[in-house]
Amino acid sequence: KAEVLYHWLNLALFAFVGALLACILSSLNVVFRSLKLDAVANIVCIVTAVILTALFTMRAYVAARPPMSSLYEIVMLVALMLMVFESGAFIFCKRRTYTLMIPVTFMAAALLFFAKFVLEPGDTFQPIPNVLNSSVFLTVHVFAIALGFASMILSGVVAHLVLYRKAKQTPIFSLMYGTLIFGMVFTVLGTLLGGVWADFAWGRFWGFDPKECGALFVILWALLSLHLWAGKIISPRVFALLNALNVILTFLC
């Protein structure tokens, strides 16, 4: 009955509409500069985050396992983290960069569109294969990777804003740098935990399969950017340009 209710509610569709509506409202707010419009847009973000949380709760109940074992679920999880970031910024930050909300909500809407209209047709709540249902490390690994990827996407989004504003040593530049560090740390942690899980489940820590190489490439790109910046080899603008490519690299991964 819970599975039937889950499909009837169609929460993924409502989440996509919510993220898209938040993106449209935040875009209009760039023109009108209205505090009320900003509040409405962020309330829509909060509602979308609540809808996605309810979606994951229902999936966990129906499947009787953490809902983190398919590409569909991982994409939805990354979108949820982006919406939570924007909601948290609205609630806790006194001074926010309003234009940042547009690309963040747009990326969340794009992810939810991909999940709903491309990945969901194959989503039938099938039992998890035994080879994947082997350790708690799988759940922790997926959550850490999703958190790292969401932060890497966010860093790339902020980098576009830095390039647009030609901002250097400013709060928005610091946000780009901080999210890159955060994303790199959790991507490394998630990849290592994935190796531990793979060793436990499959008897090997690393096998150079496409998913492993994709995660490794994201890590190497982040480390390259950070080392070039720390060594003062590149300018702030080039550093922002390298960060801007995080969006493409993470999506490819």
PDB file of C-alpha atoms in Angstrom:
ATOM      1  CA  LYS A   1       0.000   0.000   0.000  1.00  0.00           C
ATOM      2  CA  ALA A   2       2.853   2.381   0.781  1.00  0.00           C
ATOM      3  CA  GLU A   3       4.402   1.708  -2.628  1.00  0.00           C
ATOM      4  CA  VAL A   4       1.097   2.388  -4.378  1.00  0.00           C
ATOM      5  CA  LEU A   5       0.734   5.619  -2.370  1.00  0.00           C
ATOM      6  CA  TYR A   6       4.308   6.609  -3.268  1.00  0.00           C
ATOM      7  CA  HIS A   7       3.630   6.286  -6.998  1.00  0.00           C
ATOM      8  CA  TRP A   8       0.244   8.009  -6.669  1.00  0.00           C
ATOM      9  CA  LEU A   9       1.740  11.021  -4.857  1.00  0.00           C
ATOM     10  CA  ASN A  10       4.350  11.466  -7.612  1.00  0.00           C
ATOM     11  CA  LEU A  11       6.642  13.417  -5.267  1.00  0.00           C
ATOM     12  CA  ALA A  12       9.484  13.566  -7.793  1.00  0.00           C
ATOM     13  CA  LEU A  13       7.318  15.574 -10.182  1.00  0.00           C
ATOM     14  CA  PHE A  14       6.270  18.016  -7.467  1.00  0.00           C
ATOM     15  CA  ALA A  15       9.913  18.417  -6.417  1.00  0.00           C
ATOM     16  CA  PHE A  16      10.919  19.238 -10.003  1.00  0.00           C
ATOM     17  CA  VAL A  17       8.098  21.779 -10.333  1.00  0.00           C
ATOM     18  CA  GLY A  18       9.106  23.321  -6.995  1.00  0.00           C
ATOM     19  CA  ALA A  19      12.761  23.686  -7.975  1.00  0.00           C
ATOM     20  CA  LEU A  20      11.817  25.135 -11.373  1.00  0.00           C
ATOM     21  CA  LEU A  21       9.366  27.576  -9.756  1.00  0.00           C
ATOM     22  CA  ALA A  22      12.023  28.680  -7.257  1.00  0.00           C
ATOM     23  CA  CYS A  23      14.422  29.293 -10.158  1.00  0.00           C
ATOM     24  CA  ILE A  24      11.838  31.388 -12.019  1.00  0.00           C
ATOM     25  CA  LEU A  25      10.938  33.424  -8.917  1.00  0.00           C
ATOM     26  CA  SER A  26      14.589  34.063  -8.046  1.00  0.00           C
ATOM     27  CA  SER A  27      15.222  35.177 -11.635  1.00  0.00           C
ATOM     28  CA  LEU A  28      12.337  37.634 -11.418  1.00  0.00           C
ATOM     29  CA  ASN A  29      13.714  38.904  -8.118  1.00  0.00           C
ATOM     30  CA  VAL A  30      16.907  40.026  -9.866  1.00  0.00           C
ATOM     31  CA  VAL A  31      14.704  42.527 -11.717  1.00  0.00           C
ATOM     32  CA  PHE A  32      12.278  43.568  -8.978  1.00  0.00           C
ATOM     33  CA  ARG A  33      14.599  43.292  -5.916  1.00  0.00           C
ATOM     34  CA  SER A  34      11.673  42.458  -3.649  1.00  0.00           C
ATOM     35  CA  LEU A  35      12.174  40.997  -0.167  1.00  0.00           C
ATOM     36  CA  LYS A  36       8.722  39.431  -0.355  1.00  0.00           C
ATOM     37  CA  LEU A  37       9.499  37.772  -3.689  1.00  0.00           C
ATOM     38  CA  ASP A  38      12.802  36.511  -2.286  1.00  0.00           C
ATOM     39  CA  ALA A  39      11.000  35.095   0.745  1.00  0.00           C
ATOM     40  CA  VAL A  40       8.424  33.328  -1.460  1.00  0.00           C
ATOM     41  CA  ALA A  41      11.164  31.857  -3.666  1.00  0.00           C
ATOM     42  CA  ASN A  42      13.023  30.506  -0.635  1.00  0.00           C
ATOM     43  CA  ILE A  43       9.850  29.147   0.937  1.00  0.00           C
ATOM     44  CA  VAL A  44       9.345  27.211  -2.294  1.00  0.00           C
ATOM     45  CA  CYS A  45      12.924  25.896  -1.866  1.00  0.00           C
ATOM     46  CA  ILE A  46      12.152  24.786   1.678  1.00  0.00           C
ATOM     47  CA  VAL A  47       8.930  23.078   0.548  1.00  0.00           C
ATOM     48  CA  THR A  48      10.857  21.318  -2.234  1.00  0.00           C
ATOM     49  CA  ALA A  49      13.443  20.090   0.279  1.00  0.00           C
ATOM     50  CA  VAL A  50      10.624  18.798   2.501  1.00  0.00           C
ATOM     51  CA  ILE A  51       9.035  17.003  -0.473  1.00  0.00           C
ATOM     52  CA  LEU A  52      12.334  15.326  -1.337  1.00  0.00           C
ATOM     53  CA  THR A  53      12.867  14.349   2.302  1.00  0.00           C
ATOM     54  CA  ALA A  54       9.388  12.769   2.337  1.00  0.00           C
ATOM     55  CA  LEU A  55      10.248  10.988  -0.928  1.00  0.00           C
ATOM     56  CA  PHE A  56      13.401   9.451   0.561  1.00  0.00           C
ATOM     57  CA  THR A  57      11.571   8.519   3.770  1.00  0.00           C
ATOM     58  CA  MET A  58       8.883   6.681   1.819  1.00  0.00           C
ATOM     59  CA  ARG A  59      11.464   4.949  -0.382  1.00  0.00           C
ATOM     60  CA  ALA A  60      13.356   3.791   2.702  1.00  0.00           C
ATOM     61  CA  TYR A  61      10.144   2.418   4.217  1.00  0.00           C
ATOM     62  CA  VAL A  62       8.997   0.645   1.054  1.00  0.00           C
ATOM     63  CA  ALA A  63      12.394  -0.831   0.169  1.00  0.00           C
ATOM     64  CA  ALA A  64      13.359  -1.513   3.831  1.00  0.00           C
ATOM     65  CA  ARG A  65      16.852  -0.158   3.188  1.00  0.00           C
ATOM     66  CA  PRO A  66      18.639   3.184   2.833  1.00  0.00           C
ATOM     67  CA  PRO A  67      17.557   4.654  -0.545  1.00  0.00           C
ATOM     68  CA  MET A  68      21.065   5.098  -1.925  1.00  0.00           C
ATOM     69  CA  SER A  69      21.707   2.216  -4.298  1.00  0.00           C
ATOM     70  CA  SER A  70      20.804   3.532  -7.765  1.00  0.00           C
ATOM     71  CA  LEU A  71      21.712   6.447 -10.009  1.00  0.00           C
ATOM     72  CA  TYR A  72      18.129   7.684  -9.707  1.00  0.00           C
ATOM     73  CA  GLU A  73      18.420   7.944  -5.931  1.00  0.00           C
ATOM     74  CA  ILE A  74      21.889   9.506  -6.004  1.00  0.00           C
ATOM     75  CA  VAL A  75      20.801  12.222  -8.459  1.00  0.00           C
ATOM     76  CA  MET A  76      17.776  13.007  -6.279  1.00  0.00           C
ATOM     77  CA  LEU A  77      20.020  13.127  -3.204  1.00  0.00           C
ATOM     78  CA  VAL A  78      22.387  15.649  -4.796  1.00  0.00           C
ATOM     79  CA  ALA A  79      19.379  17.812  -5.766  1.00  0.00           C
ATOM     80  CA  LEU A  80      18.096  17.614  -2.179  1.00  0.00           C
ATOM     81  CA  MET A  81      21.460  18.783  -0.832  1.00  0.00           C
ATOM     82  CA  LEU A  82      21.469  21.774  -3.187  1.00  0.00           C
ATOM     83  CA  MET A  83      17.985  22.777  -2.028  1.00  0.00           C
ATOM     84  CA  VAL A  84      18.984  22.331   1.612  1.00  0.00           C
ATOM     85  CA  PHE A  85      22.001  24.599   1.033  1.00  0.00           C
ATOM     86  CA  GLU A  86      19.810  27.376  -0.373  1.00  0.00           C
ATOM     87  CA  SER A  87      17.232  26.937   2.389  1.00  0.00           C
ATOM     88  CA  GLY A  88      19.961  27.058   5.032  1.00  0.00           C
ATOM     89  CA  ALA A  89      21.471  30.174   3.485  1.00  0.00           C
ATOM     90  CA  PHE A  90      18.057  31.876   3.582  1.00  0.00           C
ATOM     91  CA  ILE A  91      17.432  30.963   7.228  1.00  0.00           C
ATOM     92  CA  PHE A  92      20.878  31.473   8.755  1.00  0.00           C
ATOM     93  CA  CYS A  93      22.749  33.998   6.573  1.00  0.00           C
ATOM     94  CA  LYS A  94      22.027  37.676   7.226  1.00  0.00           C
ATOM     95  CA  ARG A  95      23.833  38.785   4.066  1.00  0.00           C
ATOM     96  CA  ARG A  96      23.230  36.596   1.039  1.00  0.00           C
ATOM     97  CA  THR A  97      24.112  36.792  -2.625  1.00  0.00           C
ATOM     98  CA  TYR A  98      20.637  36.759  -4.172  1.00  0.00           C
ATOM     99  CA  THR A  99      21.836  35.992  -7.689  1.00  0.00           C
ATOM    100  CA  LEU A 100      23.457  32.768  -6.446  1.00  0.00           C
ATOM    101  CA  MET A 101      20.000  31.305  -5.879  1.00  0.00           C
ATOM    102  CA  ILE A 102      19.295  31.258  -9.622  1.00  0.00           C
ATOM    103  CA  PRO A 103      22.020  28.792 -10.700  1.00  0.00           C
ATOM    104  CA  VAL A 104      21.633  26.671  -7.543  1.00  0.00           C
ATOM    105  CA  THR A 105      17.908  26.157  -8.097  1.00  0.00           C
ATOM    106  CA  PHE A 106      18.471  25.725 -11.835  1.00  0.00           C
ATOM    107  CA  MET A 107      20.997  22.929 -11.215  1.00  0.00           C
ATOM    108  CA  ALA A 108      18.588  21.257  -8.779  1.00  0.00           C
ATOM    109  CA  ALA A 109      15.768  21.529 -11.318  1.00  0.00           C
ATOM    110  CA  ALA A 110      17.999  20.060 -14.043  1.00  0.00           C
ATOM    111  CA  LEU A 111      18.936  17.115 -11.830  1.00  0.00           C
ATOM    112  CA  LEU A 112      15.314  16.502 -10.862  1.00  0.00           C
ATOM    113  CA  PHE A 113      14.228  16.698 -14.510  1.00  0.00           C
ATOM    114  CA  PHE A 114      16.867  14.100 -15.411  1.00  0.00           C
ATOM    115  CA  ALA A 115      15.791  11.865 -12.525  1.00  0.00           C
ATOM    116  CA  LYS A 116      12.069  12.169 -13.185  1.00  0.00           C
ATOM    117  CA  PHE A 117      11.902  11.951 -16.967  1.00  0.00           C
ATOM    118  CA  VAL A 118      15.005   9.902 -17.840  1.00  0.00           C
ATOM    119  CA  LEU A 119      15.818   7.637 -14.894  1.00  0.00           C
ATOM    120  CA  GLU A 120      12.449   7.115 -13.195  1.00  0.00           C
ATOM    121  CA  PRO A 121      10.868   4.895 -15.914  1.00  0.00           C
ATOM    122  CA  GLY A 122      13.283   2.153 -14.834  1.00  0.00           C
ATOM    123  CA  ASP A 123      12.631   2.729 -11.134  1.00  0.00           C
ATOM    124  CA  THR A 124      10.455  -0.176  -9.974  1.00  0.00           C
ATOM    125  CA  PHE A 125      11.560  -0.795  -6.351  1.00  0.00           C
ATOM    126  CA  GLN A 126      13.301  -4.025  -7.256  1.00  0.00           C
ATOM    127  CA  PRO A 127      15.152  -5.794  -4.439  1.00  0.00           C
ATOM    128  CA  ILE A 128      18.745  -4.667  -4.103  1.00  0.00           C
ATOM    129  CA  PRO A 129      21.210  -7.192  -5.611  1.00  0.00           C
ATOM    130  CA  ASN A 130      23.134  -9.207  -3.045  1.00  0.00           C
ATOM    131  CA  VAL A 131      26.433  -7.876  -4.387  1.00  0.00           C
ATOM    132  CA  LEU A 132      25.319  -4.356  -3.398  1.00  0.00           C
ATOM    133  CA  ASN A 133      23.675  -5.320  -0.116  1.00  0.00           C
ATOM    134  CA  SER A 134      26.858  -6.254   1.657  1.00  0.00           C
ATOM    135  CA  SER A 135      27.907  -3.565   4.079  1.00  0.00           C
ATOM    136  CA  VAL A 136      26.995  -0.328   5.814  1.00  0.00           C
ATOM    137  CA  PHE A 137      29.982   1.122   3.967  1.00  0.00           C
ATOM    138  CA  LEU A 138      27.840   1.280   0.811  1.00  0.00           C
ATOM    139  CA  THR A 139      25.364   3.679   2.421  1.00  0.00           C
ATOM    140  CA  VAL A 140      28.070   5.843   4.012  1.00  0.00           C
ATOM    141  CA  HIS A 141      30.075   5.828   0.771  1.00  0.00           C
ATOM    142  CA  VAL A 142      27.113   6.961  -1.355  1.00  0.00           C
ATOM    143  CA  PHE A 143      26.109   9.687   1.110  1.00  0.00           C
ATOM    144  CA  ALA A 144      29.675  11.045   1.297  1.00  0.00           C
ATOM    145  CA  ILE A 145      30.052  10.983  -2.495  1.00  0.00           C
ATOM    146  CA  ALA A 146      26.699  12.733  -2.987  1.00  0.00           C
ATOM    147  CA  LEU A 147      27.666  15.401  -0.450  1.00  0.00           C
ATOM    148  CA  GLY A 148      31.016  15.882  -2.168  1.00  0.00           C
ATOM    149  CA  PHE A 149      29.476  16.076  -5.645  1.00  0.00           C
ATOM    150  CA  ALA A 150      26.810  18.555  -4.492  1.00  0.00           C
ATOM    151  CA  SER A 151      29.536  20.789  -3.058  1.00  0.00           C
ATOM    152  CA  MET A 152      31.666  20.485  -6.204  1.00  0.00           C
ATOM    153  CA  ILE A 153      28.660  21.513  -8.318  1.00  0.00           C
ATOM    154  CA  LEU A 154      28.023  24.396  -5.941  1.00  0.00           C
ATOM    155  CA  SER A 155      31.658  25.502  -6.192  1.00  0.00           C
ATOM    156  CA  GLY A 156      31.376  25.491  -9.987  1.00  0.00           C
ATOM    157  CA  VAL A 157      28.147  27.490  -9.848  1.00  0.00           C
ATOM    158  CA  VAL A 158      29.709  30.098  -7.547  1.00  0.00           C
ATOM    159  CA  ALA A 159      32.753  30.255  -9.833  1.00  0.00           C
ATOM    160  CA  HIS A 160      30.527  31.375 -12.706  1.00  0.00           C
ATOM    161  CA  LEU A 161      29.256  34.187 -10.505  1.00  0.00           C
ATOM    162  CA  VAL A 162      32.833  35.148  -9.589  1.00  0.00           C
ATOM    163  CA  LEU A 163      33.764  35.315 -13.282  1.00  0.00           C
ATOM    164  CA  TYR A 164      30.652  37.339 -14.079  1.00  0.00           C
ATOM    165  CA  ARG A 165      31.275  39.852 -11.305  1.00  0.00           C
ATOM    166  CA  LYS A 166      35.058  39.809 -11.717  1.00  0.00           C
ATOM    167  CA  ALA A 167      35.274  39.355  -7.947  1.00  0.00           C
ATOM    168  CA  LYS A 168      38.587  38.410  -6.343  1.00  0.00           C
ATOM    169  CA  GLN A 169      39.121  38.573  -2.565  1.00  0.00           C
ATOM    170  CA  THR A 170      35.459  38.875  -1.641  1.00  0.00           C
ATOM    171  CA  PRO A 171      32.959  36.777   0.334  1.00  0.00           C
ATOM    172  CA  ILE A 172      31.722  35.171  -2.892  1.00  0.00           C
ATOM    173  CA  PHE A 173      35.294  34.195  -3.805  1.00  0.00           C
ATOM    174  CA  SER A 174      35.759  32.739  -0.312  1.00  0.00           C
ATOM    175  CA  LEU A 175      32.531  30.777  -0.741  1.00  0.00           C
ATOM    176  CA  MET A 176      33.846  29.306  -3.999  1.00  0.00           C
ATOM    177  CA  TYR A 177      37.126  28.324  -2.322  1.00  0.00           C
ATOM    178  CA  GLY A 178      35.396  26.887   0.757  1.00  0.00           C
ATOM    179  CA  THR A 179      32.913  24.785  -1.197  1.00  0.00           C
ATOM    180  CA  LEU A 180      35.760  23.443  -3.343  1.00  0.00           C
ATOM    181  CA  ILE A 181      37.671  22.339  -0.224  1.00  0.00           C
ATOM    182  CA  PHE A 182      34.535  20.808   1.283  1.00  0.00           C
ATOM    183  CA  GLY A 183      33.634  19.019  -1.950  1.00  0.00           C
ATOM    184  CA  MET A 184      37.153  17.700  -2.476  1.00  0.00           C
ATOM    185  CA  VAL A 185      37.373  16.335   1.093  1.00  0.00           C
ATOM    186  CA  PHE A 186      34.053  14.488   0.913  1.00  0.00           C
ATOM    187  CA  THR A 187      34.705  13.200  -2.603  1.00  0.00           C
ATOM    188  CA  VAL A 188      38.031  11.757  -1.415  1.00  0.00           C
ATOM    189  CA  LEU A 189      36.360  10.332   1.698  1.00  0.00           C
ATOM    190  CA  GLY A 190      33.493   8.859  -0.320  1.00  0.00           C
ATOM    191  CA  THR A 191      35.869   7.315  -2.875  1.00  0.00           C
ATOM    192  CA  LEU A 192      37.989   5.725  -0.132  1.00  0.00           C
ATOM    193  CA  LEU A 193      34.895   4.375   1.612  1.00  0.00           C
ATOM    194  CA  GLY A 194      33.754   3.012  -1.751  1.00  0.00           C
ATOM    195  CA  GLY A 195      37.073   1.199  -2.052  1.00  0.00           C
ATOM    196  CA  VAL A 196      36.662  -0.292   1.428  1.00  0.00           C
ATOM    197  CA  TRP A 197      33.153  -1.424   0.538  1.00  0.00           C
ATOM    198  CA  ALA A 198      34.323  -2.865  -2.812  1.00  0.00           C
ATOM    199  CA  ASP A 199      37.088  -4.788  -1.047  1.00  0.00           C
ATOM    200  CA  PHE A 200      34.535  -6.134   1.420  1.00  0.00           C
ATOM    201  CA  ALA A 201      31.936  -6.997  -1.237  1.00  0.00           C
ATOM    202  CA  TRP A 202      34.000  -7.894  -4.302  1.00  0.00           C
ATOM    203  CA  GLY A 203      37.443  -8.678  -2.918  1.00  0.00           C
ATOM    204  CA  ARG A 204      39.204  -5.707  -4.537  1.00  0.00           C
ATOM    205  CA  PHE A 205      39.776  -2.131  -3.414  1.00  0.00           C
ATOM    206  CA  TRP A 206      40.235  -0.631  -6.874  1.00  0.00           C
ATOM    207  CA  GLY A 207      39.480  -1.898 -10.368  1.00  0.00           C
ATOM    208  CA  PHE A 208      39.698   1.149 -12.672  1.00  0.00           C
ATOM    209  CA  ASP A 209      36.048   0.830 -13.674  1.00  0.00           C
ATOM    210  CA  PRO A 210      34.356   3.934 -15.181  1.00  0.00           C
ATOM    211  CA  LYS A 211      32.699   5.062 -11.930  1.00  0.00           C
ATOM    212  CA  GLU A 212      35.951   4.837  -9.984  1.00  0.00           C
ATOM    213  CA  CYS A 213      37.891   6.674 -12.669  1.00  0.00           C
ATOM    214  CA  GLY A 214      35.186   9.341 -12.861  1.00  0.00           C
ATOM    215  CA  ALA A 215      35.427  10.039  -9.127  1.00  0.00           C
ATOM    216  CA  LEU A 216      39.226  10.017  -9.322  1.00  0.00           C
ATOM    217  CA  PHE A 217      39.189  12.575 -12.139  1.00  0.00           C
ATOM    218  CA  VAL A 218      37.001  14.919 -10.057  1.00  0.00           C
ATOM    219  CA  ILE A 219      39.463  14.571  -7.159  1.00  0.00           C
ATOM    220  CA  LEU A 220      42.523  15.168  -9.348  1.00  0.00           C
ATOM    221  CA  TRP A 221      40.931  18.249 -10.937  1.00  0.00           C
ATOM    222  CA  ALA A 222      40.108  19.717  -7.521  1.00  0.00           C
ATOM    223  CA  LEU A 223      43.614  18.994  -6.230  1.00  0.00           C
ATOM    224  CA  LEU A 224      45.176  20.497  -9.359  1.00  0.00           C
ATOM    225  CA  SER A 225      43.187  23.710  -8.896  1.00  0.00           C
ATOM    226  CA  LEU A 226      44.034  23.939  -5.191  1.00  0.00           C
ATOM    227  CA  HIS A 227      47.754  23.291  -5.712  1.00  0.00           C
ATOM    228  CA  LEU A 228      48.039  25.831  -8.516  1.00  0.00           C
ATOM    229  CA  TRP A 229      46.232  28.409  -6.359  1.00  0.00           C
ATOM    230  CA  ALA A 230      48.253  27.635  -3.216  1.00  0.00           C
ATOM    231  CA  GLY A 231      51.490  27.908  -5.190  1.00  0.00           C
ATOM    232  CA  LYS A 232      50.395  31.284  -6.607  1.00  0.00           C
ATOM    233  CA  ILE A 233      50.923  29.926 -10.116  1.00  0.00           C
ATOM    234  CA  ILE A 234      47.538  31.078 -11.405  1.00  0.00           C
ATOM    235  CA  SER A 235      45.517  34.280 -11.058  1.00  0.00           C
ATOM    236  CA  PRO A 236      42.191  34.484  -9.201  1.00  0.00           C
ATOM    237  CA  ARG A 237      40.373  34.603 -12.543  1.00  0.00           C
ATOM    238  CA  VAL A 238      42.060  31.431 -13.831  1.00  0.00           C
ATOM    239  CA  PHE A 239      41.340  29.728 -10.493  1.00  0.00           C
ATOM    240  CA  ALA A 240      37.668  30.649 -10.874  1.00  0.00           C
ATOM    241  CA  LEU A 241      37.720  29.392 -14.468  1.00  0.00           C
ATOM    242  CA  LEU A 242      39.098  26.006 -13.359  1.00  0.00           C
ATOM    243  CA  ASN A 243      36.418  25.849 -10.674  1.00  0.00           C
ATOM    244  CA  ALA A 244      33.704  26.680 -13.204  1.00  0.00           C
ATOM    245  CA  LEU A 245      34.512  23.423 -14.995  1.00  0.00           C
ATOM    246  CA  ASN A 246      33.623  21.484 -11.813  1.00  0.00           C
ATOM    247  CA  VAL A 247      29.992  21.420 -12.935  1.00  0.00           C
ATOM    248  CA  ILE A 248      30.808  19.658 -16.216  1.00  0.00           C
ATOM    249  CA  LEU A 249      33.295  17.252 -14.632  1.00  0.00           C
ATOM    250  CA  THR A 250      30.906  16.259 -11.854  1.00  0.00           C
ATOM    251  CA  PHE A 251      28.038  15.712 -14.281  1.00  0.00           C
ATOM    252  CA  LEU A 252      30.272  13.564 -16.486  1.00  0.00           C
ATOM    253  CA  CYS A 253      31.306  11.550 -13.438  1.00  0.00           C
TER     254      CYS A 253
END
